[in-house]
């Protein structure tokens, strides 16, 4: 039902009851109707009314309005020069065609909302050569035979929507050479037959939506050389063949509203280079990927709204769209990430609508990369008022804005509703009223909850896709950790505090696969039945942080953790993956394997790999993803109580460089293995599964420091000789003390280092155990120089 006609109907029923039915639909900004003095059929209204031809030319049209009269037959007599005859919303199932034929000037015939089930009852024998517009919406038509409308050779508009059409003969539209507009939306068609359109060389607008067509044929619209607008909404389309739109050379406007597309049909869109308006709203697209919209040089407006599953807009998703002026990406409840370089070369974009998503920020890069941007809408997003939003902060706090013209010129749509939701002390403040000083300078990575659910179920043998995104400044690095503790992601590039350590499975693309050498060298302690890095497994880590796995097996169920890390810190988020077995159908809903999730027996052997004076590299190996692991350490002195330090270990990390240690000191380090993250699943009790693993070591001794004393230039050669002599004596003495070879056992020992930076200086440094700020200094520095 068309809403306006329902409304009209309701209104007129009311009016009929009162006795006056004034159709109010055309009234408004249009010119008023004029009186038309003819003998009008009973209860109908005859007036001269404004009428616009399909090509928008204004006419004063003698109009007979017999809408909503419960008519079962054509009311007579119809004035002979009738131009528009309205019979909407009656009970007609057939019509006196001879009477119609007499109306030589009949241009517009509205038979919508009646009971026609056969189109021949209207078109048989009569020739309505003046008819330009025929309304047959909301009737009971179920099929259209060949040449259904051949008696209307000049028809320009044909409205057949909301019928029961399930069959249209290949030649149904034969003879409609002049047809400009065809609405066959909301019927029961399951296929699109390219032959329908061969008779319609001048068609400009085609509405096909609302038919249960799951796929479109290749070159199905090729005959429609003049088509400008194609509406394919609500059809259940899951994808689009590469050549589905081929031949639509003049197409300017295309709508895929409310379909089941899971990807932007990039290849198909390349066949319609003239497109200006594109509507992809309400589809199942998860990602707008690199190159999805590229080089569509005439595109003016793009709609990517109301997508339940859209999580991310990737780098270069929109590129080189020189005419794009309006971009709408709104009401996408899971959209939490727009890459700072998502929009490239959009030189004319003026209006960017991003309200009602899950965005935490709009990166300054985006604003700066859009030179024509005038307005942005960001309200109803969980905005983070930190360094990512400095560009939007109060103008006054930007003294350096003159050089760049862009960010400050941008107008916020609904600024009073554009509020900070983070950090807590700025919550509910208007973004535009927060000063730059109040916004923190640091931007830790945050993985938005909306991008990654806490549980994902997948069929055994199916494909698992997990999306993880994080915005931060500097740009964070993302990696994944599998239930078996494998780390999947780019090699650490020195940003991590932990040492590079073993990088179990560095996987970049599926084509690269896994190198057997890498796999085995990385996990030396893996067992036969539990290979930590199965080379045949096809993991795929997309550049922006999506993990894909094909042919998931039951043993791959468990906890997957995404880690986003930059130089300032890290954020992690875990998702439990359940694998539904496909064999056991007897049990309701099949089986769900969460193997190892509740029953993780976390185990790891802690080792000291390397010890320096001020650092120690610890490593361990675990066959599990342990997202809440901690490392604690404490200096051990016999006579002093020292604080214990703790650090969180990021999932997938299997080694750690403890830094800032005191030299020559004993340390005790413990690894506390965690099994789940933040107590979100399972009981808190199970988060740390067992007694910590502990180990002790001693840091190395401090070598000779740099010479720190200025030597007076008047040293004599005699003094140097004396000095050397003293040194030799001391060396001899020290050798007698230092007979014990075990250096780490805490015995006193002396390291003597000579460093003669200038021939006139000699520094002897004697070091003993436990040089430490907290301790009484046990080391002595013996400096020998002239006159000593
Ligand atoms: C049809 O319209 C033309 C031009 O407006 C007019 O001259 C002619 O009389 C009309 N025919 C009838 C039957 O009224
Ligand atoms: C560990 O940290 C120390 C001190 O920051 C550094 O000198 C050393 O190179 C680091 N070792 C590794 C392997 O990263
Ligand atoms: C596997 O890794 C080794 C050592 O890293 C390398 O030399 C070799 O080329 C790799 N092989 C393949 C097929 O990538």
Tab-separated table of C-alpha atoms in Angstrom, residues 75-292:
chain	number	residue	atom	x	y	z
A	75	UNK	CA	-19.532	5.745	-14.398
A	76	UNK	CA	-21.085	7.347	-17.431
A	77	UNK	CA	-21.071	9.660	-19.184
A	78	UNK	CA	-17.416	10.656	-19.100
A	79	UNK	CA	-16.960	14.088	-20.712
A	80	UNK	CA	-15.419	13.577	-24.176
A	81	UNK	CA	-12.436	15.858	-23.734
A	82	UNK	CA	-11.369	14.263	-20.443
A	83	UNK	CA	-7.622	14.342	-20.110
A	84	UNK	CA	-7.215	12.682	-16.714
A	85	UNK	CA	-9.549	10.017	-15.449
A	86	UNK	CA	-9.142	8.949	-11.847
A	87	UNK	CA	-10.743	5.741	-10.735
A	88	UNK	CA	-8.432	4.914	-7.896
A	89	UNK	CA	-9.630	2.838	-5.023
A	90	UNK	CA	-12.784	1.319	-6.368
A	91	UNK	CA	-13.941	-2.225	-6.934
A	92	UNK	CA	-13.399	-2.450	-10.684
A	93	UNK	CA	-12.385	-5.759	-12.208
A	94	UNK	CA	-13.289	-4.893	-15.799
A	95	UNK	CA	-13.953	-1.733	-17.708
A	96	UNK	CA	-16.042	-0.589	-20.638
A	97	UNK	CA	-13.275	-0.222	-23.175
A	98	UNK	CA	-15.503	1.228	-25.830
A	99	UNK	CA	-16.354	4.125	-23.556
A	100	UNK	CA	-12.687	4.744	-22.941
A	101	UNK	CA	-11.889	4.623	-26.617
A	102	UNK	CA	-14.274	7.497	-27.195
A	103	UNK	CA	-12.077	9.705	-25.016
A	104	UNK	CA	-9.736	10.825	-27.743
A	105	UNK	CA	-7.763	13.132	-25.466
A	106	UNK	CA	-7.417	10.710	-22.548
A	107	UNK	CA	-3.848	11.061	-21.348
A	108	UNK	CA	-3.756	9.786	-17.800
A	109	UNK	CA	-5.797	6.835	-16.583
A	110	UNK	CA	-5.595	5.844	-12.945
A	111	UNK	CA	-6.987	2.395	-12.173
A	112	UNK	CA	-4.873	1.723	-9.133
A	113	UNK	CA	-6.307	-0.038	-6.077
A	114	UNK	CA	-8.964	-1.957	-7.909
A	115	UNK	CA	-9.597	-5.611	-8.607
A	116	UNK	CA	-8.181	-6.146	-12.057
A	117	UNK	CA	-6.684	-9.574	-12.404
A	118	UNK	CA	-6.257	-9.604	-16.162
A	119	UNK	CA	-4.662	-6.798	-18.072
A	120	UNK	CA	-6.501	-7.759	-21.284
A	121	UNK	CA	-9.793	-6.571	-19.814
A	122	UNK	CA	-8.367	-3.074	-20.023
A	123	UNK	CA	-6.363	-3.190	-23.201
A	124	UNK	CA	-8.363	-5.491	-25.444
A	125	UNK	CA	-9.588	-4.067	-28.758
A	126	UNK	CA	-9.555	-0.462	-27.662
A	127	UNK	CA	-6.853	1.822	-28.917
A	128	UNK	CA	-5.909	4.524	-26.473
A	129	UNK	CA	-3.397	6.285	-28.637
A	130	UNK	CA	-3.379	9.477	-26.584
A	131	UNK	CA	-2.704	7.701	-23.292
A	132	UNK	CA	0.653	8.604	-21.758
A	133	UNK	CA	0.218	7.359	-18.254
A	134	UNK	CA	-1.447	4.193	-16.974
A	135	UNK	CA	-1.745	3.406	-13.276
A	136	UNK	CA	-2.459	-0.194	-12.390
A	137	UNK	CA	-0.782	-0.404	-8.982
A	138	UNK	CA	-2.342	-2.521	-6.278
A	139	UNK	CA	-4.501	-4.711	-8.406
A	140	UNK	CA	-4.548	-8.481	-8.701
A	141	UNK	CA	-2.580	-8.945	-11.893
A	142	UNK	CA	-0.645	-12.169	-11.897
A	143	UNK	CA	0.785	-12.352	-15.378
A	144	UNK	CA	1.382	-10.212	-18.405
A	145	UNK	CA	1.000	-11.936	-21.788
A	146	UNK	CA	2.883	-10.882	-24.905
A	147	UNK	CA	1.964	-7.445	-26.236
A	148	UNK	CA	-0.136	-6.608	-23.217
A	149	UNK	CA	-0.073	-2.899	-23.920
A	150	UNK	CA	0.091	-2.750	-27.696
A	151	UNK	CA	-3.136	-0.743	-27.824
A	152	UNK	CA	-1.345	2.109	-26.032
A	153	UNK	CA	1.497	2.847	-28.428
A	154	UNK	CA	2.352	6.206	-26.938
A	155	UNK	CA	2.445	5.184	-23.328
A	156	UNK	CA	5.229	6.918	-21.413
A	157	UNK	CA	4.530	5.764	-17.874
A	158	UNK	CA	3.340	2.352	-16.788
A	159	UNK	CA	2.769	1.584	-13.136
A	160	UNK	CA	2.339	-2.081	-12.246
A	161	UNK	CA	3.773	-2.193	-8.758
A	162	UNK	CA	2.130	-4.063	-5.857
A	163	UNK	CA	0.376	-6.688	-7.943
A	164	UNK	CA	0.900	-10.437	-7.912
A	165	UNK	CA	2.904	-10.636	-11.074
A	166	UNK	CA	4.914	-13.796	-11.193
A	167	UNK	CA	5.100	-14.117	-14.930
A	168	UNK	CA	5.837	-11.553	-17.564
A	169	UNK	CA	6.020	-12.859	-21.109
A	170	UNK	CA	9.209	-11.991	-22.977
A	171	UNK	CA	7.283	-9.704	-25.318
A	172	UNK	CA	4.872	-8.267	-22.775
A	173	UNK	CA	5.980	-4.710	-23.378
A	174	UNK	CA	6.122	-4.962	-27.152
A	175	UNK	CA	5.080	-1.764	-28.851
A	176	UNK	CA	5.920	0.502	-25.940
A	177	UNK	CA	8.547	2.363	-27.908
A	178	UNK	CA	7.962	5.588	-26.059
A	179	UNK	CA	7.903	4.222	-22.556
A	180	UNK	CA	10.056	6.299	-20.212
A	181	UNK	CA	9.091	4.942	-16.832
A	182	UNK	CA	8.204	1.420	-15.790
A	183	UNK	CA	7.343	0.368	-12.253
A	184	UNK	CA	7.118	-3.362	-11.728
A	185	UNK	CA	8.350	-3.324	-8.157
A	186	UNK	CA	6.732	-5.310	-5.355
A	187	UNK	CA	5.475	-8.228	-7.349
A	188	UNK	CA	6.310	-11.911	-7.222
A	189	UNK	CA	8.888	-12.075	-9.967
A	190	UNK	CA	11.742	-14.443	-9.281
A	191	UNK	CA	13.817	-13.768	-12.368
A	192	UNK	CA	14.613	-10.852	-14.601
A	193	UNK	CA	14.244	-11.642	-18.284
A	194	UNK	CA	16.462	-9.522	-20.512
A	195	UNK	CA	13.938	-9.921	-23.341
A	196	UNK	CA	11.374	-7.757	-21.541
A	197	UNK	CA	13.481	-4.729	-22.103
A	198	UNK	CA	14.187	-5.115	-25.795
A	199	UNK	CA	10.985	-3.264	-26.594
A	200	UNK	CA	11.910	-0.333	-24.353
A	201	UNK	CA	14.746	1.538	-26.023
A	202	UNK	CA	13.785	4.843	-24.428
A	203	UNK	CA	13.117	3.686	-20.901
A	204	UNK	CA	14.701	6.040	-18.371
A	205	UNK	CA	13.394	4.807	-15.033
A	206	UNK	CA	12.957	1.206	-14.001
A	207	UNK	CA	11.703	0.138	-10.600
A	208	UNK	CA	12.225	-3.554	-10.085
A	209	UNK	CA	12.588	-3.734	-6.325
A	210	UNK	CA	10.513	-5.802	-3.980
A	211	UNK	CA	10.592	-8.881	-6.184
A	212	UNK	CA	12.183	-12.035	-4.780
A	213	UNK	CA	14.974	-12.097	-7.337
A	214	UNK	CA	18.130	-13.476	-5.760
A	215	UNK	CA	20.450	-12.864	-8.623
A	216	UNK	CA	20.486	-10.773	-11.727
A	217	UNK	CA	21.502	-12.217	-15.097
A	218	UNK	CA	24.595	-11.081	-16.925
A	219	UNK	CA	23.809	-8.188	-19.238
A	220	UNK	CA	20.158	-8.334	-18.228
A	221	UNK	CA	19.663	-4.625	-18.785
A	222	UNK	CA	21.812	-4.273	-21.854
A	223	UNK	CA	18.900	-3.189	-24.041
A	224	UNK	CA	18.152	-0.230	-21.782
A	225	UNK	CA	20.506	2.211	-23.418
A	226	UNK	CA	18.580	5.214	-22.155
A	227	UNK	CA	18.067	4.069	-18.586
A	228	UNK	CA	19.018	6.729	-16.068
A	229	UNK	CA	17.599	5.372	-12.869
A	230	UNK	CA	17.420	1.792	-11.682
A	231	UNK	CA	15.905	0.798	-8.373
A	232	UNK	CA	16.678	-2.691	-7.182
A	233	UNK	CA	15.636	-2.341	-3.558
A	234	UNK	CA	14.390	-5.134	-1.284
A	235	UNK	CA	15.067	-7.968	-3.682
A	236	UNK	CA	17.124	-10.322	-1.584
A	237	UNK	CA	20.186	-9.884	-3.786
A	238	UNK	CA	23.169	-11.567	-2.155
A	239	UNK	CA	25.684	-10.513	-4.711
A	240	UNK	CA	25.978	-9.057	-8.132
A	241	UNK	CA	27.546	-10.696	-11.149
A	242	UNK	CA	30.362	-8.748	-12.676
A	243	UNK	CA	28.360	-8.134	-15.854
A	244	UNK	CA	24.957	-7.649	-14.262
A	245	UNK	CA	24.905	-3.951	-15.059
A	246	UNK	CA	26.707	-4.097	-18.343
A	247	UNK	CA	25.334	-1.913	-21.074
A	248	UNK	CA	23.665	0.630	-18.822
A	249	UNK	CA	25.628	3.372	-20.443
A	250	UNK	CA	23.449	6.227	-19.312
A	251	UNK	CA	22.754	5.079	-15.772
A	252	UNK	CA	22.999	7.880	-13.240
A	253	UNK	CA	21.143	6.624	-10.232
A	254	UNK	CA	21.209	3.170	-8.747
A	255	UNK	CA	19.666	1.837	-5.583
A	256	UNK	CA	20.335	-1.432	-3.859
A	257	UNK	CA	18.418	-0.442	-0.760
A	258	UNK	CA	17.583	-3.327	1.574
A	259	UNK	CA	19.244	-6.286	-0.061
A	260	UNK	CA	21.570	-8.937	1.279
A	261	UNK	CA	24.779	-7.816	-0.322
A	262	UNK	CA	27.752	-8.746	1.825
A	263	UNK	CA	30.275	-6.771	-0.186
A	264	UNK	CA	30.238	-3.666	-2.271
A	265	UNK	CA	29.641	-4.956	-5.819
A	266	UNK	CA	32.738	-3.192	-7.038
A	267	UNK	CA	33.225	-5.107	-10.266
A	268	UNK	CA	29.631	-4.663	-11.341
A	269	UNK	CA	29.778	-0.963	-10.521
A	270	UNK	CA	32.764	-0.534	-12.786
A	271	UNK	CA	30.418	-1.242	-15.707
A	272	UNK	CA	28.346	1.840	-14.953
A	273	UNK	CA	30.956	4.564	-14.994
A	274	UNK	CA	28.445	7.389	-15.364
A	275	UNK	CA	26.797	6.788	-12.010
A	276	UNK	CA	25.988	9.884	-9.950
A	277	UNK	CA	23.844	8.567	-7.122
A	278	UNK	CA	24.369	5.279	-5.409
A	279	UNK	CA	22.341	3.883	-2.546
A	280	UNK	CA	23.644	0.802	-0.793
A	281	UNK	CA	21.695	1.371	2.395
A	282	UNK	CA	20.504	-1.499	4.506
A	283	UNK	CA	22.681	-4.289	3.210
A	284	UNK	CA	24.838	-6.824	5.005
A	285	UNK	CA	28.129	-5.307	4.072
A	286	UNK	CA	30.669	-5.794	6.840
A	287	UNK	CA	33.592	-3.881	5.458
A	288	UNK	CA	34.061	-1.109	2.994
A	289	UNK	CA	37.353	-2.289	1.613
A	290	UNK	CA	40.258	-0.691	-0.143
A	291	UNK	CA	39.280	0.247	-3.673
A	292	UNK	CA	35.581	-0.513	-3.223
